[in-house]
PDB file of C-alpha atoms in Angstrom:
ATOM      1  CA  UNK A1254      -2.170  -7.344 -83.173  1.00  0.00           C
ATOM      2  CA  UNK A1255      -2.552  -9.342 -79.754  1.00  0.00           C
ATOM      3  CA  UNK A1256      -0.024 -11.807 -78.553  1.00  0.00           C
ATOM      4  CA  UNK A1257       0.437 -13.975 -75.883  1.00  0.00           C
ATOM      5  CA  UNK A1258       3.530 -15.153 -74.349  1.00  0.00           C
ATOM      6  CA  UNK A1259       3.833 -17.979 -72.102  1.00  0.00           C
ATOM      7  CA  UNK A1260       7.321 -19.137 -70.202  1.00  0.00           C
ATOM      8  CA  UNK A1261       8.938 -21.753 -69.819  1.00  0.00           C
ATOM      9  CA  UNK A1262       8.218 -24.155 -72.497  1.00  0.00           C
ATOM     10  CA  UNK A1263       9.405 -27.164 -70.845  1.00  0.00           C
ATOM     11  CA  UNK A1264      10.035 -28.134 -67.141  1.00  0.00           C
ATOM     12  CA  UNK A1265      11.233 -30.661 -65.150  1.00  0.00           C
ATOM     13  CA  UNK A1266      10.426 -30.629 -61.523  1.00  0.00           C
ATOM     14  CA  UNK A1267      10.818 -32.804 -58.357  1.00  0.00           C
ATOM     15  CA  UNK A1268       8.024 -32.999 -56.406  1.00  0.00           C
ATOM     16  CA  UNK A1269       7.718 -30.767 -53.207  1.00  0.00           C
ATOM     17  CA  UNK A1270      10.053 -27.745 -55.249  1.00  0.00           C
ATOM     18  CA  UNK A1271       7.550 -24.710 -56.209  1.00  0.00           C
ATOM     19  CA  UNK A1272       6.526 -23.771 -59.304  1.00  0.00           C
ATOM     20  CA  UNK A1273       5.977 -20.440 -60.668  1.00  0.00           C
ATOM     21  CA  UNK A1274       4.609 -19.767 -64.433  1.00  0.00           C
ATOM     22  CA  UNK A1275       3.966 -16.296 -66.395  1.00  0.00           C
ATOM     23  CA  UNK A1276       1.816 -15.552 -69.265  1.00  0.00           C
ATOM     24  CA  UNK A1277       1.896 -12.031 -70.757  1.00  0.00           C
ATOM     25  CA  UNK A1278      -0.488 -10.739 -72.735  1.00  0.00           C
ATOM     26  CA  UNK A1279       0.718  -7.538 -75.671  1.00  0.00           C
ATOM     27  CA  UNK A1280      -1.565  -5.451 -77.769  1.00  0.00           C
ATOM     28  CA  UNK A1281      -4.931  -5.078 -75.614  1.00  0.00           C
ATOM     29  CA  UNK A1282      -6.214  -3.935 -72.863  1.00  0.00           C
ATOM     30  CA  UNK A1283      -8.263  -5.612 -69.513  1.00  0.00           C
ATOM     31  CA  UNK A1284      -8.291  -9.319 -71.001  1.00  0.00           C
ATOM     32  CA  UNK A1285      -9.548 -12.581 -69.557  1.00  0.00           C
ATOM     33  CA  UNK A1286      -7.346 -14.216 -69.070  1.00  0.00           C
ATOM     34  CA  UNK A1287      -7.133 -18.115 -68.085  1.00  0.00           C
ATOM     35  CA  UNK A1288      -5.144 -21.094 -66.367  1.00  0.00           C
ATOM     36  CA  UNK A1289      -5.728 -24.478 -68.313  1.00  0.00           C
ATOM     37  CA  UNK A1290      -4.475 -27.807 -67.730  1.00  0.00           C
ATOM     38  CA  UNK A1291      -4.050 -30.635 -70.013  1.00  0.00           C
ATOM     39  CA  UNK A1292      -3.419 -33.889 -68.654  1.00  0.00           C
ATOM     40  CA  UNK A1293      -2.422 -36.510 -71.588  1.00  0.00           C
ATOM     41  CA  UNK A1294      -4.851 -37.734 -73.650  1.00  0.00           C
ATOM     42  CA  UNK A1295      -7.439 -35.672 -71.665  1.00  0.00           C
ATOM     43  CA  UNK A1296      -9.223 -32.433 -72.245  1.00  0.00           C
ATOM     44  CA  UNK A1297      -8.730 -28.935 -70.752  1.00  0.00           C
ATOM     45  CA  UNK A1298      -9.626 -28.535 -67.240  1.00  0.00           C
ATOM     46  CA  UNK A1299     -10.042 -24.847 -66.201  1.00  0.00           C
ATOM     47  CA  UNK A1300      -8.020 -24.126 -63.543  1.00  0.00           C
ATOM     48  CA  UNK A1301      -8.259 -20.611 -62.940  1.00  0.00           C
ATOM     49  CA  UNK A1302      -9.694 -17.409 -64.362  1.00  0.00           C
ATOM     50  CA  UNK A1303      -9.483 -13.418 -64.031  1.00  0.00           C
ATOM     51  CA  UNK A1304     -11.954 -10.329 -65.244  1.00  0.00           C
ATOM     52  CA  UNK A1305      -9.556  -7.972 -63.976  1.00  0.00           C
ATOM     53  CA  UNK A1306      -6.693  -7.006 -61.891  1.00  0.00           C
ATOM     54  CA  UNK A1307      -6.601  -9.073 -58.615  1.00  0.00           C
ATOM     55  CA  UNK A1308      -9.549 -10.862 -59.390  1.00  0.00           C
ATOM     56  CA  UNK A1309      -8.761 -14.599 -59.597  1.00  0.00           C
ATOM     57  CA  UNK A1310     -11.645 -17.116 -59.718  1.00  0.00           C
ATOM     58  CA  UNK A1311     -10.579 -20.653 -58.714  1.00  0.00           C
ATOM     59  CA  UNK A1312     -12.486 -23.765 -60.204  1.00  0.00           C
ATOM     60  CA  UNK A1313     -10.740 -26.817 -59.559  1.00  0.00           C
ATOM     61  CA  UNK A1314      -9.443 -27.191 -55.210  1.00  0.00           C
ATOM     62  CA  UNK A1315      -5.670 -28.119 -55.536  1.00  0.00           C
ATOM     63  CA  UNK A1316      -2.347 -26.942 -54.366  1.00  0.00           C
ATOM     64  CA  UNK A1317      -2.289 -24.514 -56.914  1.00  0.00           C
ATOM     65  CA  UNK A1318      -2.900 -20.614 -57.195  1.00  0.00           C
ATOM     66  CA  UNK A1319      -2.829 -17.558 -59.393  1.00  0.00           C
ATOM     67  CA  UNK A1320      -2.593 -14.327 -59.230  1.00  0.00           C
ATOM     68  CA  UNK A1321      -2.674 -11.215 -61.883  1.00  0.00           C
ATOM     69  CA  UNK A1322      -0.128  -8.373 -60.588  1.00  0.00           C
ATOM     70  CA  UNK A1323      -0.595  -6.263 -63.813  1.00  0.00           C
ATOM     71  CA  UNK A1324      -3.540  -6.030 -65.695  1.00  0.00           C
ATOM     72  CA  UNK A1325      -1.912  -8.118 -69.003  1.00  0.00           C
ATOM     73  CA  UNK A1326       0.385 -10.512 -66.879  1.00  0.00           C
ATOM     74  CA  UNK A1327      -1.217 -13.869 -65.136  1.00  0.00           C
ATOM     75  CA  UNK A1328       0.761 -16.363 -63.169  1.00  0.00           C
ATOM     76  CA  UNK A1329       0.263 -19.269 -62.301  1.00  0.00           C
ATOM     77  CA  UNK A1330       1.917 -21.409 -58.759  1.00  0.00           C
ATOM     78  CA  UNK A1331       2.343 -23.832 -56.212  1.00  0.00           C
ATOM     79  CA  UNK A1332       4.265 -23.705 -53.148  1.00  0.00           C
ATOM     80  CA  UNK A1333       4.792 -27.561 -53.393  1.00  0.00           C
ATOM     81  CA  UNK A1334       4.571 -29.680 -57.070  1.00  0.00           C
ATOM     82  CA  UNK A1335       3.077 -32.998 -56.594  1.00  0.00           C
ATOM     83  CA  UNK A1336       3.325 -35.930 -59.356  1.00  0.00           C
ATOM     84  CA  UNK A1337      -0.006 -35.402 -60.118  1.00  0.00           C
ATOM     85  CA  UNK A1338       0.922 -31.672 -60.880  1.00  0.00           C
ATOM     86  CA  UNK A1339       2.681 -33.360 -64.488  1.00  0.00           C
ATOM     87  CA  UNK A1340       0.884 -31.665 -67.480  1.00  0.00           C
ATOM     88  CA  UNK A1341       0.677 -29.572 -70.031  1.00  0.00           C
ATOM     89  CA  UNK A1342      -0.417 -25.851 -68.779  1.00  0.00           C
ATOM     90  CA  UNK A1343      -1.726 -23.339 -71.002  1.00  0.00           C
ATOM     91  CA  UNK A1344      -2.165 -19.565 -70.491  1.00  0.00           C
ATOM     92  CA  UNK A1345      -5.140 -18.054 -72.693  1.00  0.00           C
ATOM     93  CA  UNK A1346      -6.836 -14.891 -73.286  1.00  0.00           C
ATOM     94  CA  UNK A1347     -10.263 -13.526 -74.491  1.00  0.00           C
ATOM     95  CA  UNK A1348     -11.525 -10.199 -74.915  1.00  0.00           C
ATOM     96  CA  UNK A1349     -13.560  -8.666 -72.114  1.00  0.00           C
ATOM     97  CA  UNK A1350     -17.274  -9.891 -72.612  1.00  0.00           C
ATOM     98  CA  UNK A1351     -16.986 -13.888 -72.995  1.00  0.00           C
ATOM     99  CA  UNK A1352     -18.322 -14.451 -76.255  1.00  0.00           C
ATOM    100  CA  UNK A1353     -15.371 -14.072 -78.510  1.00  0.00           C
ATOM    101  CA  UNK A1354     -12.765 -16.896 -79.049  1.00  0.00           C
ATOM    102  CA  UNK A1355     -10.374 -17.565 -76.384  1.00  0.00           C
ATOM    103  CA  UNK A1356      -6.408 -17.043 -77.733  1.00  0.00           C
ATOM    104  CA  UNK A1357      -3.889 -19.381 -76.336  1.00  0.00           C
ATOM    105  CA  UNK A1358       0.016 -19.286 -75.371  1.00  0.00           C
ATOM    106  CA  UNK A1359       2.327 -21.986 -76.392  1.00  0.00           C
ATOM    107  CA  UNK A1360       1.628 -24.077 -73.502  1.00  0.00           C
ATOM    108  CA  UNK A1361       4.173 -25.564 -70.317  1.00  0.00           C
ATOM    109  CA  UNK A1362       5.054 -28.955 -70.467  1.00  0.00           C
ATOM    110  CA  UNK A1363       5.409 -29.818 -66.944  1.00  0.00           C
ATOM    111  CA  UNK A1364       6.689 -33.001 -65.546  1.00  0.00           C
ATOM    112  CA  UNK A1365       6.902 -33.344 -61.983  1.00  0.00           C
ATOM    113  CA  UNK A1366       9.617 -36.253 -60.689  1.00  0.00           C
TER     114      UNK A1366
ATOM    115  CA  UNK B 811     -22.751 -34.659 -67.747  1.00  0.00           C
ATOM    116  CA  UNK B 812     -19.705 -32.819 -69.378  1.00  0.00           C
ATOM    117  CA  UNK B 813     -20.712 -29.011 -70.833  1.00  0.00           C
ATOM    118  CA  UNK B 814     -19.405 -29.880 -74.128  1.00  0.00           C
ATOM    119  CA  UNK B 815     -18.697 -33.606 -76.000  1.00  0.00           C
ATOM    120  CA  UNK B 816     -17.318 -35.361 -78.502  1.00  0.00           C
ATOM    121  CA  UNK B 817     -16.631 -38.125 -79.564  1.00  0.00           C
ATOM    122  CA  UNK B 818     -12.491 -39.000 -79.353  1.00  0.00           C
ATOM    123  CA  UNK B 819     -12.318 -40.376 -82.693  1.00  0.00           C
ATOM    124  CA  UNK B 820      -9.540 -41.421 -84.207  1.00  0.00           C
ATOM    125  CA  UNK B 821     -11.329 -40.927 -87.441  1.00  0.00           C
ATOM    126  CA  UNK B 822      -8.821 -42.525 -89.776  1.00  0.00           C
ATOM    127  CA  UNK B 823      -9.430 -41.265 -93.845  1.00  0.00           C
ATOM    128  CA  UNK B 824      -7.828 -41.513 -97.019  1.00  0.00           C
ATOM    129  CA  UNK B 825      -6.598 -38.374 -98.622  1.00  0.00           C
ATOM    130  CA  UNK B 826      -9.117 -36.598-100.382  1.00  0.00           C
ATOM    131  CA  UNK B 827     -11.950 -37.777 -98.192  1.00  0.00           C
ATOM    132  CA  UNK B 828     -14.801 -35.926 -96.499  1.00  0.00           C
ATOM    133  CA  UNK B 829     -15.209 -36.113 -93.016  1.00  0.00           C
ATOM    134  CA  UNK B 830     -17.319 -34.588 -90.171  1.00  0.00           C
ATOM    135  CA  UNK B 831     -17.436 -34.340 -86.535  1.00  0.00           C
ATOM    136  CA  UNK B 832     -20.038 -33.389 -84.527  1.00  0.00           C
ATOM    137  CA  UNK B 833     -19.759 -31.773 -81.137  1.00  0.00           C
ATOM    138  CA  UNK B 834     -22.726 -31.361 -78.591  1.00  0.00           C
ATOM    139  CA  UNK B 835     -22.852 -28.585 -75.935  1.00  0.00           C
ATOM    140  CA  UNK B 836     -25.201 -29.173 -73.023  1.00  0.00           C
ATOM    141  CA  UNK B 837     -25.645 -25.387 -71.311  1.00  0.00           C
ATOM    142  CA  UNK B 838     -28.673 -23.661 -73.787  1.00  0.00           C
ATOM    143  CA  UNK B 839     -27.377 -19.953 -73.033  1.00  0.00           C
ATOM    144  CA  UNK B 840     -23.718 -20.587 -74.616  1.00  0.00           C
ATOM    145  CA  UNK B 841     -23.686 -17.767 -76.793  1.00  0.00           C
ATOM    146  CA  UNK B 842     -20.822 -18.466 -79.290  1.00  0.00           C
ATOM    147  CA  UNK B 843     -18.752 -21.371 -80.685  1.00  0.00           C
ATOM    148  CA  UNK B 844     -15.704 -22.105 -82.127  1.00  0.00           C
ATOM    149  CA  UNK B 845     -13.692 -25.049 -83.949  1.00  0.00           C
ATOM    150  CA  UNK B 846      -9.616 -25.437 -83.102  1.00  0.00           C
ATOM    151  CA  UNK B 847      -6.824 -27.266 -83.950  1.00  0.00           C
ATOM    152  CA  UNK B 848      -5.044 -28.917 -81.633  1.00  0.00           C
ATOM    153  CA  UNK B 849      -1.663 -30.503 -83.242  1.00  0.00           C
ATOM    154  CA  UNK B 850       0.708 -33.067 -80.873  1.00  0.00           C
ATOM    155  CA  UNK B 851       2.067 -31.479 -77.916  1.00  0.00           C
ATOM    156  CA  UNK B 852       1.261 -27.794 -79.217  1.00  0.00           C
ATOM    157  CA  UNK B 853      -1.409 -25.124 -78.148  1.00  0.00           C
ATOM    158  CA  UNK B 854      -4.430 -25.304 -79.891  1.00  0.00           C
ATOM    159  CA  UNK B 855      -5.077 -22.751 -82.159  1.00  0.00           C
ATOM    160  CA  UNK B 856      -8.325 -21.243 -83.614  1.00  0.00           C
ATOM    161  CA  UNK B 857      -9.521 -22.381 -86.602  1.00  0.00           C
ATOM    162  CA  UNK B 858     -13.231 -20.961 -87.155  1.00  0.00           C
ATOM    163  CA  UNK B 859     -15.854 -19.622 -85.361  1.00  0.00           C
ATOM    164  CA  UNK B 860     -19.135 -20.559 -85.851  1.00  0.00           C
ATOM    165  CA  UNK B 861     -22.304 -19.074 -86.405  1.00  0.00           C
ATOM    166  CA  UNK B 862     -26.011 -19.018 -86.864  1.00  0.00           C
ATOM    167  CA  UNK B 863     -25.935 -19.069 -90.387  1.00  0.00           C
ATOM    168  CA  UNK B 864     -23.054 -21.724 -91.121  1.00  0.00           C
ATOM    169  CA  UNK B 865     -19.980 -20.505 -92.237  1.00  0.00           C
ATOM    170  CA  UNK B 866     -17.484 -21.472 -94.576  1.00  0.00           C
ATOM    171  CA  UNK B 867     -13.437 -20.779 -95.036  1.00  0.00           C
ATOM    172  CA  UNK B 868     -12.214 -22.941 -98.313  1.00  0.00           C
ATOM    173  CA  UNK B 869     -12.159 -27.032 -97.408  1.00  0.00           C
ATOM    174  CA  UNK B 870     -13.848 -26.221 -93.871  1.00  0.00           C
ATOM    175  CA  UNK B 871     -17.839 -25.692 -93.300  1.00  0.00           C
ATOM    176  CA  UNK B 872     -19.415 -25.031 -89.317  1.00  0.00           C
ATOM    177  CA  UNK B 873     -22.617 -25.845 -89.066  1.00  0.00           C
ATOM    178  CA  UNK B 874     -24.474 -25.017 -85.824  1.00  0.00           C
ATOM    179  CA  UNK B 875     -27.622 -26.222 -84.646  1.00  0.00           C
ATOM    180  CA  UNK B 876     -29.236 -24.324 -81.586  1.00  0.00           C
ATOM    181  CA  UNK B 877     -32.135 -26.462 -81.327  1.00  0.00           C
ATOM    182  CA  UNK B 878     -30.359 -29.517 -80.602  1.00  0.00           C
ATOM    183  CA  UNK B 879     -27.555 -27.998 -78.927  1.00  0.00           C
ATOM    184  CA  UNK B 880     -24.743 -29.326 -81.256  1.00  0.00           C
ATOM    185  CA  UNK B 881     -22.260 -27.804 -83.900  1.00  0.00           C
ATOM    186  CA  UNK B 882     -20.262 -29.694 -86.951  1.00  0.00           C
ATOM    187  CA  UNK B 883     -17.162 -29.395 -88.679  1.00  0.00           C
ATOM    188  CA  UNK B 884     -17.107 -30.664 -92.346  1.00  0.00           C
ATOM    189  CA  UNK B 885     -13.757 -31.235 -94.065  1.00  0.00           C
ATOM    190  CA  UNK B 886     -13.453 -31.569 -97.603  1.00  0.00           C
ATOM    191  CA  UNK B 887     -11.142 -32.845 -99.866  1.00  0.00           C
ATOM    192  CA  UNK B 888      -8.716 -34.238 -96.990  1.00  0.00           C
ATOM    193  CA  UNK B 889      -5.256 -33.732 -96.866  1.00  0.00           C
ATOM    194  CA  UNK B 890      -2.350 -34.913 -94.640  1.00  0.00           C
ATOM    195  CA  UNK B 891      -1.766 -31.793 -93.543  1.00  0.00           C
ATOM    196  CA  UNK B 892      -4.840 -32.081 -91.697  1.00  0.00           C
ATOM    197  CA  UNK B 893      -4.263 -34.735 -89.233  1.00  0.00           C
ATOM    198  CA  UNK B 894      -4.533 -33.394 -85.820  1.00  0.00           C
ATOM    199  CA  UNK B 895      -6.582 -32.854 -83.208  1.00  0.00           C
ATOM    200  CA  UNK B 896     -10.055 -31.026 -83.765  1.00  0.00           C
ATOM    201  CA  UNK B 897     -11.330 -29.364 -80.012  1.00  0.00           C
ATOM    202  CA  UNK B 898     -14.962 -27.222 -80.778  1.00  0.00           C
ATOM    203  CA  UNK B 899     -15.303 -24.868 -77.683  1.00  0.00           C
ATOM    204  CA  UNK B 900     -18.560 -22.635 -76.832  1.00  0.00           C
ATOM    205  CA  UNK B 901     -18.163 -19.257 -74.866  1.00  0.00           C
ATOM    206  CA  UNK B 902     -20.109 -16.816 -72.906  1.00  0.00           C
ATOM    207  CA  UNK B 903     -20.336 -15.928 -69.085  1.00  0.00           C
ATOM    208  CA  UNK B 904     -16.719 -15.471 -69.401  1.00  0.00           C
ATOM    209  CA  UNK B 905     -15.702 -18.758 -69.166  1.00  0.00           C
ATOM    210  CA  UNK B 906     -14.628 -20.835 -72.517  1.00  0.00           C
ATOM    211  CA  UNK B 907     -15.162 -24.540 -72.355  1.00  0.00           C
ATOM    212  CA  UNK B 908     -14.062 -26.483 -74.515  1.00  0.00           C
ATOM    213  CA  UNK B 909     -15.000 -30.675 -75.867  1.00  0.00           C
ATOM    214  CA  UNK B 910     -12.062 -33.126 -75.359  1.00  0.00           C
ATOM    215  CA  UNK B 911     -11.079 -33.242 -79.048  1.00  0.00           C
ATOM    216  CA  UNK B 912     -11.488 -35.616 -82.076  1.00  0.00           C
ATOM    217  CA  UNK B 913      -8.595 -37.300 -83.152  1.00  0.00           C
ATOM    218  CA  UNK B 914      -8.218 -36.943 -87.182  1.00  0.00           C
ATOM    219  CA  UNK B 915      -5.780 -39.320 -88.817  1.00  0.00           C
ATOM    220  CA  UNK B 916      -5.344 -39.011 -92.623  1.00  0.00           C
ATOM    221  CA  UNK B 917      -3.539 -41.424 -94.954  1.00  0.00           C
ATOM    222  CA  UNK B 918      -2.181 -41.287 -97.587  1.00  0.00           C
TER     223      UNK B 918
END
């Protein structure tokens, strides 16, 4: 069966420090795989997503980036966290072709201080 | 105009109520749909998907309705168990959006 693993669960930044987050995904092959964020109280805001190796689509400008090294790993950065950075990030997956349901990690509380 | 809405709720029920929330999707070539649960400070997690012809797993029935571009999620027989959040999401062109959630609050 598929899994997703996301890391950290918690973190506490201060602002201007980088920030790097993985996501791994086990048990299938060429996902899509996706950067949420959840701001409190709001609803998820795609941040980024990738077909394929490489291939990183951005929708939201904002001093953060992605990038997908190995075809079932996706991370997620920022040179410099601002306080508006705070949320909660979550790492998800879907199977190539868009219509099936999208599988998420456990999610990365963020606060930025 | 946001892709997908709903309303925030918080529906607030007794146990052993019915309740429903609707969920409207405004892009006309979304292809599939789905109903999660989204519990405090958690990931949400899938509950249903939701097809053409309604579908049904125990206390929870998706409806969806192409022609008016919205999709429903019936719970019966309510339990506290059940409070959470309820996010319905629609797929397709690779990209799943997703509704900001409706709050479900059930009392004893």
């Amino acid at each position: 069966s598929q899994t997703i693993h996301q890391w950290p669960a918690t973190l506490v930044q201060p602002v201007g420090s980088p920030l790097s987050l993985e996501c791994t995904v086990e048990g299938t092959s060429n996902p899509n795989l996706y950067w949420y964020r959840q701001a409190a109280g709001r609803g998820l805001q795609l941040l980024f997503y990738s077909v394929g190796i490489g291939q990183i689509s951005s929708e939201v400008p904002q001093n953060l980036s992605a990038s997908r090294p190995q075809d079932r790993q996706f991370i997620l950065s920022s040179k410099k966290l601002l306080l508006s950075d705070s949320g909660f990030y979550l790492c998800a997956w879907s199977a190539q072709g868009g219509t099936v349901a999208a599988f998420f990690g456990q999610g990365t509380r963020l606060t930025v201080v | 105009r946001k892709e997908v809405e709903q309303d925030p709720g918080p529906f607030n029920v007794p146990e052993g109520a019915t309740v429903a929330f609707n969920c409207t999707y405004s892009n006309s070539a979304s292809q599939s749909f789905f109903w999660y649960r989204q519990d405090c400070r958690k990931e949400p997690k899938l509950l249903m998907s939701v097809y053409s012809s309604g579908n049904e797993d125990g206390r929870f029935t998706a409806q969806l309705n192409r022609a008016s571009q919205y999709i429903s999620l019936l719970i019966r027989d309510s339990k506290l168990s059940d409070s959470a959040t309820y996010l319905c999401g629609t797929g397709g062109s690779y990209i799943p959006t997703f509704g900001r959630g409706t709050s479900l609050i059930v009392h004893p």
